[in-house]
Coordinates of C-alpha atoms in Angstrom, one line a residue:
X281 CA 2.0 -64.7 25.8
X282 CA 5.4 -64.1 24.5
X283 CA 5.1 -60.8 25.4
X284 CA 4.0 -61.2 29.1
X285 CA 7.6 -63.8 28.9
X286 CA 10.1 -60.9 27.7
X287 CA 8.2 -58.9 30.7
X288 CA 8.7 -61.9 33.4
X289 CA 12.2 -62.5 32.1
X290 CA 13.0 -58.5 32.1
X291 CA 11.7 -58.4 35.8
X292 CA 14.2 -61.5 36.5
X293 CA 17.3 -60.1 35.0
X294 CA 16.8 -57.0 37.1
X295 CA 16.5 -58.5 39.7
X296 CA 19.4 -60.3 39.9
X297 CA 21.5 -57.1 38.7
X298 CA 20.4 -55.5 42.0
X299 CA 21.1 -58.4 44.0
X300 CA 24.1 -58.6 42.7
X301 CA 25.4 -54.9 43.0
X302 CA 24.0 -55.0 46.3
X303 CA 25.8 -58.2 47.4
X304 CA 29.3 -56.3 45.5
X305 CA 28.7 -53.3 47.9
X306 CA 28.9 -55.6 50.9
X307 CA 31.9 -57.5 50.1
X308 CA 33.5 -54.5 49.1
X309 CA 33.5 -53.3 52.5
X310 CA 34.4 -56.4 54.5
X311 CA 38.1 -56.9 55.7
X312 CA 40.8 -57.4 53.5
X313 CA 42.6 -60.7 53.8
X314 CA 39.5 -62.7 54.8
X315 CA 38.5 -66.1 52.9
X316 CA 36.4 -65.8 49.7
X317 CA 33.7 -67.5 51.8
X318 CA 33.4 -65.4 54.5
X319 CA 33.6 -62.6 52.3
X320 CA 30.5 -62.5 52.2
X321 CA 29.8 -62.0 55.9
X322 CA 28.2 -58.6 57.0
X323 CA 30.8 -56.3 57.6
X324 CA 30.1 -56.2 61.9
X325 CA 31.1 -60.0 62.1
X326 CA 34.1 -59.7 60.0
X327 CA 36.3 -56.1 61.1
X328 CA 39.5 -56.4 62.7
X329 CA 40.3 -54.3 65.2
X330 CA 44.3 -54.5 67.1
X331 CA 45.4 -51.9 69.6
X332 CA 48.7 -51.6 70.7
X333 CA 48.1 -51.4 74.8
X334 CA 52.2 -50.8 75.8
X335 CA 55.2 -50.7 73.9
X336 CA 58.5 -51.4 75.8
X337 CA 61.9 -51.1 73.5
X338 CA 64.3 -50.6 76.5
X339 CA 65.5 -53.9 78.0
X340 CA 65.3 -52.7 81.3
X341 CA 66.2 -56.6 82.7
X342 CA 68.2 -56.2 86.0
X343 CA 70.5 -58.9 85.0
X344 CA 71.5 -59.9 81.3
X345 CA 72.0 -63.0 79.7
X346 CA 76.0 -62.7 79.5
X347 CA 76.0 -63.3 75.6
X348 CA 73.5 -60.3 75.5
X349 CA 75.3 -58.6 72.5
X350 CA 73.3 -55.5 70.7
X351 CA 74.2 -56.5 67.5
X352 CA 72.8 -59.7 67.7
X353 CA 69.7 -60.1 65.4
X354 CA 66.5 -59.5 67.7
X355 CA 64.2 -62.4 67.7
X356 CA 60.2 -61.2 67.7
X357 CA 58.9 -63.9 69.8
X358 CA 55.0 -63.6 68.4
X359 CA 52.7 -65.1 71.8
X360 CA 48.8 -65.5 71.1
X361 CA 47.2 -65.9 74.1
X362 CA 42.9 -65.5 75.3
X363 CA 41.6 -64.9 79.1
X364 CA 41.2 -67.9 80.6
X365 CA 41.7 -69.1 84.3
X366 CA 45.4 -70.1 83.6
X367 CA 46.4 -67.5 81.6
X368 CA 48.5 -65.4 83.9
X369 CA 50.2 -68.9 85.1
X370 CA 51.1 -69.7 81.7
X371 CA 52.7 -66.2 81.0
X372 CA 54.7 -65.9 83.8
X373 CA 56.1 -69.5 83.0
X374 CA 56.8 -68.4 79.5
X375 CA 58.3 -64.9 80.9
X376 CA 60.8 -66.6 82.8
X377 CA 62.3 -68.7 80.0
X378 CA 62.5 -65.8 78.0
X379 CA 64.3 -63.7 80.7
X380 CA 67.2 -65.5 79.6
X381 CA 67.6 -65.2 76.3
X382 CA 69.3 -61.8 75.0
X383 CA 68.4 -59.5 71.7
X384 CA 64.6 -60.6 72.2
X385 CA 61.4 -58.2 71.5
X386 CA 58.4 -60.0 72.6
X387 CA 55.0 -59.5 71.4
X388 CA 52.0 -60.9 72.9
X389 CA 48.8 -60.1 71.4
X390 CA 45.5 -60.8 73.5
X391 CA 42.4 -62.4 71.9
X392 CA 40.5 -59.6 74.3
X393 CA 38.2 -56.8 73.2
X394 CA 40.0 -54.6 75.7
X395 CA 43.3 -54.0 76.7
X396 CA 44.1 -56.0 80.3
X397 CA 46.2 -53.5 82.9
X398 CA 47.3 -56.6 84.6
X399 CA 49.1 -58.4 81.6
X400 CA 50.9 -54.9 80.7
X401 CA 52.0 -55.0 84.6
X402 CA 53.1 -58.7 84.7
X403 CA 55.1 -58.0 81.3
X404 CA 57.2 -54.7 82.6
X405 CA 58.1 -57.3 85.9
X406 CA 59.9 -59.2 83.3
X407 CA 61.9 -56.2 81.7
X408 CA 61.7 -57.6 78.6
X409 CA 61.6 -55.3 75.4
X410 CA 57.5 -56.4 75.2
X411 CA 54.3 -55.1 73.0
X412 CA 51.2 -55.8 74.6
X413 CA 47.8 -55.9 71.9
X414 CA 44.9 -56.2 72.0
X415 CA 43.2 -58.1 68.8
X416 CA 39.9 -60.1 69.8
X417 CA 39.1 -62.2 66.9
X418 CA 35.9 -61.0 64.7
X419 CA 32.7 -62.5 66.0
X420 CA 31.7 -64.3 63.1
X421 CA 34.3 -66.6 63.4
X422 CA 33.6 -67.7 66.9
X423 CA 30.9 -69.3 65.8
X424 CA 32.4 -72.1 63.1
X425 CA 32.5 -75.3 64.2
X426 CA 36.5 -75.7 64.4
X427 CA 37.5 -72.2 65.3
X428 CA 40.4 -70.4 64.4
X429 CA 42.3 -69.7 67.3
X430 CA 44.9 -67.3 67.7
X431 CA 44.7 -65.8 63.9
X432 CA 43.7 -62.3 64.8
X433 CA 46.6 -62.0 67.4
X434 CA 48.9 -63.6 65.2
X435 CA 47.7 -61.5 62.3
X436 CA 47.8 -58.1 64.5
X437 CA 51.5 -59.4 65.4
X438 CA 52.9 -59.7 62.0
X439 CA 51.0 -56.1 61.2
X440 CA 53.4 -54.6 64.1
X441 CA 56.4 -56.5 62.9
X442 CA 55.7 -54.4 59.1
X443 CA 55.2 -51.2 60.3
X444 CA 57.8 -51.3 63.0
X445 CA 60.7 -53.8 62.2
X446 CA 63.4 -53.7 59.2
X447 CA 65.5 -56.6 60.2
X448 CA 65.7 -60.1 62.3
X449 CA 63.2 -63.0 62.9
X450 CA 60.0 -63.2 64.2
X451 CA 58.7 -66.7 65.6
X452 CA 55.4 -67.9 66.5
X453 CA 55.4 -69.1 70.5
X454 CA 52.4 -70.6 72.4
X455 CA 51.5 -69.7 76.1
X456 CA 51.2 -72.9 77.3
X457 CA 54.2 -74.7 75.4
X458 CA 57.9 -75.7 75.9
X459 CA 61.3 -74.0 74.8
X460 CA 64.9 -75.5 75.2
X461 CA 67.0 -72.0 75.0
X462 CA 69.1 -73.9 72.4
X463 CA 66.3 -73.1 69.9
X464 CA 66.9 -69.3 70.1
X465 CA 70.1 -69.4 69.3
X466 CA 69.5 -71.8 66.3
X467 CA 66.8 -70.0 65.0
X468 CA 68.5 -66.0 65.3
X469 CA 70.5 -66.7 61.6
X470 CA 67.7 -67.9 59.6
X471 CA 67.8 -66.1 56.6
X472 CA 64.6 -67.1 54.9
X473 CA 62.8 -69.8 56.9
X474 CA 64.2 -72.1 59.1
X475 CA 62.6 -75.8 60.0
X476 CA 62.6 -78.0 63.0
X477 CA 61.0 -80.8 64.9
X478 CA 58.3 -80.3 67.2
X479 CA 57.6 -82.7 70.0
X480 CA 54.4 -83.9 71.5
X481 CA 52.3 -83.5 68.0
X482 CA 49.4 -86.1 66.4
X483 CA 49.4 -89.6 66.8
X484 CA 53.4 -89.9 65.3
X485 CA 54.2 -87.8 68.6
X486 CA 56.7 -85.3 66.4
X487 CA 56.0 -82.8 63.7
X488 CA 59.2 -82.4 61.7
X489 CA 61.1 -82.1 58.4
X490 CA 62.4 -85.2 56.6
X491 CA 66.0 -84.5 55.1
X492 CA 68.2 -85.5 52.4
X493 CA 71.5 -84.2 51.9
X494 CA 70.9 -81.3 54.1
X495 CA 67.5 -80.1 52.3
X496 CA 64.1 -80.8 53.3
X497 CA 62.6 -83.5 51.1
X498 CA 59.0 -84.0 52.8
X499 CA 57.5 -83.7 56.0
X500 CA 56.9 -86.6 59.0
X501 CA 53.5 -85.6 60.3
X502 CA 50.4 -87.8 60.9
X503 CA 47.8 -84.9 59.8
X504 CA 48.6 -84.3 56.3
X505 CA 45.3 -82.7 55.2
X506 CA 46.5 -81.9 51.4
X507 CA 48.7 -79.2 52.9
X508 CA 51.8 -78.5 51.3
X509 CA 54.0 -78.3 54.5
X510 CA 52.0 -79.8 57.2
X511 CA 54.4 -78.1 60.1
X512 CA 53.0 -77.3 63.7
X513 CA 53.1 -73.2 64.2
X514 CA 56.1 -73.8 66.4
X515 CA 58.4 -75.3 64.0
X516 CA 59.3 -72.7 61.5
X517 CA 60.5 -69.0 62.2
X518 CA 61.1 -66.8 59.4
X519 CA 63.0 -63.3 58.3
X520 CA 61.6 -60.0 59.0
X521 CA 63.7 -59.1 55.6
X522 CA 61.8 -62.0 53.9
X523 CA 58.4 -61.1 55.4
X524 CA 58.8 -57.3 54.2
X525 CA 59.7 -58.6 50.5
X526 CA 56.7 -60.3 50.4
X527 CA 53.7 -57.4 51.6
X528 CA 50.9 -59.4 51.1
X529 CA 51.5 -62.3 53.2
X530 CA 49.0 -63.5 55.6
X531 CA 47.5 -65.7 58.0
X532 CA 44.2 -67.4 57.3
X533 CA 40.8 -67.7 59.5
X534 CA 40.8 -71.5 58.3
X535 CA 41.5 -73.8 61.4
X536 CA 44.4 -76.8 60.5
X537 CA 45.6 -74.8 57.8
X538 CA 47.2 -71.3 59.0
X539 CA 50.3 -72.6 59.0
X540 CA 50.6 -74.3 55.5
X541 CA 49.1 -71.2 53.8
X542 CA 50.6 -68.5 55.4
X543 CA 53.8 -70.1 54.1
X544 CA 52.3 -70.3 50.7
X545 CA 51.5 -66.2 51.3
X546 CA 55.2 -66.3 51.5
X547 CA 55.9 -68.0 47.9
X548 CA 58.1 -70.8 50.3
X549 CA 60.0 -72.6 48.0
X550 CA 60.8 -76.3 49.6
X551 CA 64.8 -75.9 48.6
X552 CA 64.1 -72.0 50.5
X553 CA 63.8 -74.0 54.0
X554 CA 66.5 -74.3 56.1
X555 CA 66.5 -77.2 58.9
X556 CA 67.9 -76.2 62.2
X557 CA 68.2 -79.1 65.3
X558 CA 71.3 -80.6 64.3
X559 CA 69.7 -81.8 60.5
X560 CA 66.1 -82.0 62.2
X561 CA 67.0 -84.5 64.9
X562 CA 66.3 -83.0 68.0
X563 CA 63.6 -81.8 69.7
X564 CA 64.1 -77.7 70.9
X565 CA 60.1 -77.4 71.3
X566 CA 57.1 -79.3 72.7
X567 CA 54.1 -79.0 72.4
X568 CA 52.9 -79.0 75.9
X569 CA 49.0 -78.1 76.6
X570 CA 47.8 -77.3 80.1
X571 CA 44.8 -78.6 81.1
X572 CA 42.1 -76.3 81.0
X573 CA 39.6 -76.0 84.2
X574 CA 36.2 -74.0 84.4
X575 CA 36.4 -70.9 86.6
X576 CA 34.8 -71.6 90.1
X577 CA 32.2 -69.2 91.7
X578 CA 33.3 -69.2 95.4
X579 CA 30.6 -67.5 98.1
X580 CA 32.7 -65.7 100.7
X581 CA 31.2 -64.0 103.8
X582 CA 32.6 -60.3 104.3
X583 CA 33.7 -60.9 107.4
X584 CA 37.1 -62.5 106.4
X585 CA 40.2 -62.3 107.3
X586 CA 42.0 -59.2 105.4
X587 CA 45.1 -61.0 103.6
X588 CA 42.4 -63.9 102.5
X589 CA 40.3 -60.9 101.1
X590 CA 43.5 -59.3 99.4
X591 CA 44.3 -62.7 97.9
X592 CA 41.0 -63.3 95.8
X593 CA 40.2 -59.9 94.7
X594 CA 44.0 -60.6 92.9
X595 CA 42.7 -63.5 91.6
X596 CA 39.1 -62.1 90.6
X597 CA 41.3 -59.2 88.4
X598 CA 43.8 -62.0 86.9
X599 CA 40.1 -64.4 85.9
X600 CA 41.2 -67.0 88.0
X601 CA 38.2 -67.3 90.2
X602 CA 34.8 -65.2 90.5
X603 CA 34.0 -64.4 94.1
X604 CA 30.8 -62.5 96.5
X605 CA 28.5 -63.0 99.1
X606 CA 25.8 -63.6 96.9
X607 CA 27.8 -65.5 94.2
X608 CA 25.5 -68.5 94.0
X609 CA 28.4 -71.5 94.5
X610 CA 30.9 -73.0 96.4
X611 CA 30.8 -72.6 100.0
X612 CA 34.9 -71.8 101.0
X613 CA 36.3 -72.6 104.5
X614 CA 38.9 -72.8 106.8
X615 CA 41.3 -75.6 107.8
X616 CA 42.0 -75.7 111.7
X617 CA 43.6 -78.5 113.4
X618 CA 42.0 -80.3 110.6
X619 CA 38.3 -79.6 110.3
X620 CA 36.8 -77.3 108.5
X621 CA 35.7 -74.2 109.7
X622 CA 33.6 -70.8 109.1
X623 CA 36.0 -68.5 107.2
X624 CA 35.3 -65.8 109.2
X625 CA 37.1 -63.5 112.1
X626 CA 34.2 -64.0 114.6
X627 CA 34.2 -68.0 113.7
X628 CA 38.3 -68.0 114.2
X629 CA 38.0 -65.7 117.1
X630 CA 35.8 -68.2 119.3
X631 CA 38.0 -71.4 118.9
X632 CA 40.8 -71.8 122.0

């Protein structure tokens, strides 16, 4: 009896010694800078993969902002963004307000597995110094319940700033939210990281530092989830110099919490911070959201008129709207003298 024991407990032990290595062989060749519990993902869900689409380094603006001084530190405005219906509205709203601020290199980084010919051709309109990347967001993590949005672009942003900047500030700007052009100017001299409010956040309606004799002694926001500086992603920016001292620094897939611990990457030091907004009082960004809509199938006959065709293939390319003949959806049609009307030449043809 004993013996057939020292056999079952051999046959155990072994067992878990090759489950073991085998598990160690997997994690081994997952993705560095992943969580220790998705580690242990197979390697296909996990994989990041960034490609730089265009690279612009010439500001080729036809007029300058008249303060537009080359030895002005260059700001690395960092833009996630995803295809959605509004996307192309959003960046050409954000591409205006940027127009006008000078020394500027701006990086937008698309959660898409390929890289998008019209966001390229909507970012050289601008002339704007501009990187355009591609960096979907691994597949396993599409599928958590609170998904982390914008890492890998984010992630794929910073990885640019390493390999290709030695100097300035890089800050982290939504698609869809608000800028006062004050907050560029504040932000160009921040020598390690720089703080600020951020309007339109959580039930207390701001996200900002609280401050004491001109340091930041805590933080005013109504989320505070155990995180050491519960800030929105809009209200910090932070030195390429810094960044560069510190290689390892990161951005986590871990939704609420990207923020707080990619400042922790950073070995942020509270009396490090440096508030900006006149002492934290003022609000330079909100954070607007637009609405988000569901695409709309539209059935259009062939016969229509040629400008109307022109007009929706545009829109079909920019994911606004999906359109055919035998799109099963929304019947389109025609206004005339106020009644609706076959959207067709032949239709328009036989009214007098």
């Amino acid at each position: 009896m004993r013996r057939l024991q020292n056999v079952c407990l051999t046959v155990a032990v072994t067992a878990l010694v090759v489950s073991y290595a085998a598990w160690s062989s997997l994690t081994a060749t997952t993705t560095l800078g992943t969580s220790s519990s998705a580690s242990r993902q197979p390697i296909g869900d996990l994989r990041e993969h960034s490609t730089v689409c265009h690279a612009s380094l010439q500001d080729q603006r036809t007029f300058l902002p008249s303060n537009n001084d080359s030895s002005l530190p260059t700001i690395f405005f960092i833009t996630p963004t995803y295809p959605r219906r509004e996307q192309f509205a959003e960046l050409t709203r954000l591409g205006q307000t940027l127009m006008h601020v000078p020394s500027l290199h701006w990086i937008v980084a698309d959660d898409n597995p390929a890289c998008n010919p019209f966001l390229t051709e909507i970012f050289q309109k601008f002339g704007l110094p501009f990187t355009h990347i591609s960096s979907p967001m691994p597949s396993n993590y599409r599928k958590r319940y609170f998904v982390p949005r914008g890492v890998s672009n984010r992630r794929a942003a910073l990885k640019w700033i390493k390999a290709n900047a030695a100097s300035g500030v890089f800050y982290f700007g939504d698609d869809d939210n608000t800028f006062d052009l004050t907050l560029f100017s504040e932000i160009r001299d921040t020598k390690i990281v720089s703080m600020f409010p951020v309007g339109l956040i959580g039930e207390f309606g701001v996200s900002a530092p609280i401050i004491e004799d001109g340091k930041v002694v805590g933080f005013f926001d109504s989320w505070p989830a155990d995180r050491k500086f519960p800030v929105d992603m809009a209200g910090f920016a932070v030195s390429v110099e810094y960044l560069l001292q510190h290689p390892n620094a990161t951005m986590p897939y871990k939704a609420g919490h990207e923020e707080d611990q990619f400042l922790k990457s950073l070995d942020l030091k509270m009396s490090d911070i440096e508030p900006k907004a006149n002492n934290c009082t003022k609000v330079l960004v909100w954070h607007t959201q637009t609405v988000k809509k569901p695409k709309h199938n539209l059935k259009v006959p062939e016969s229509i008129f040629s400008n109307l065709r022109t007009l929706l293939e545009k829109l079909v390319s920019l994911g606004v709207v999906q359109m055919g003949a035998e799109v099963s959806g929304k019947e389109v049609y025609m206004v005339v003298d106020g009644h609706k009307n076959e959207v067709t030449k032949r239709q328009v043809l036989g009214l007098s």
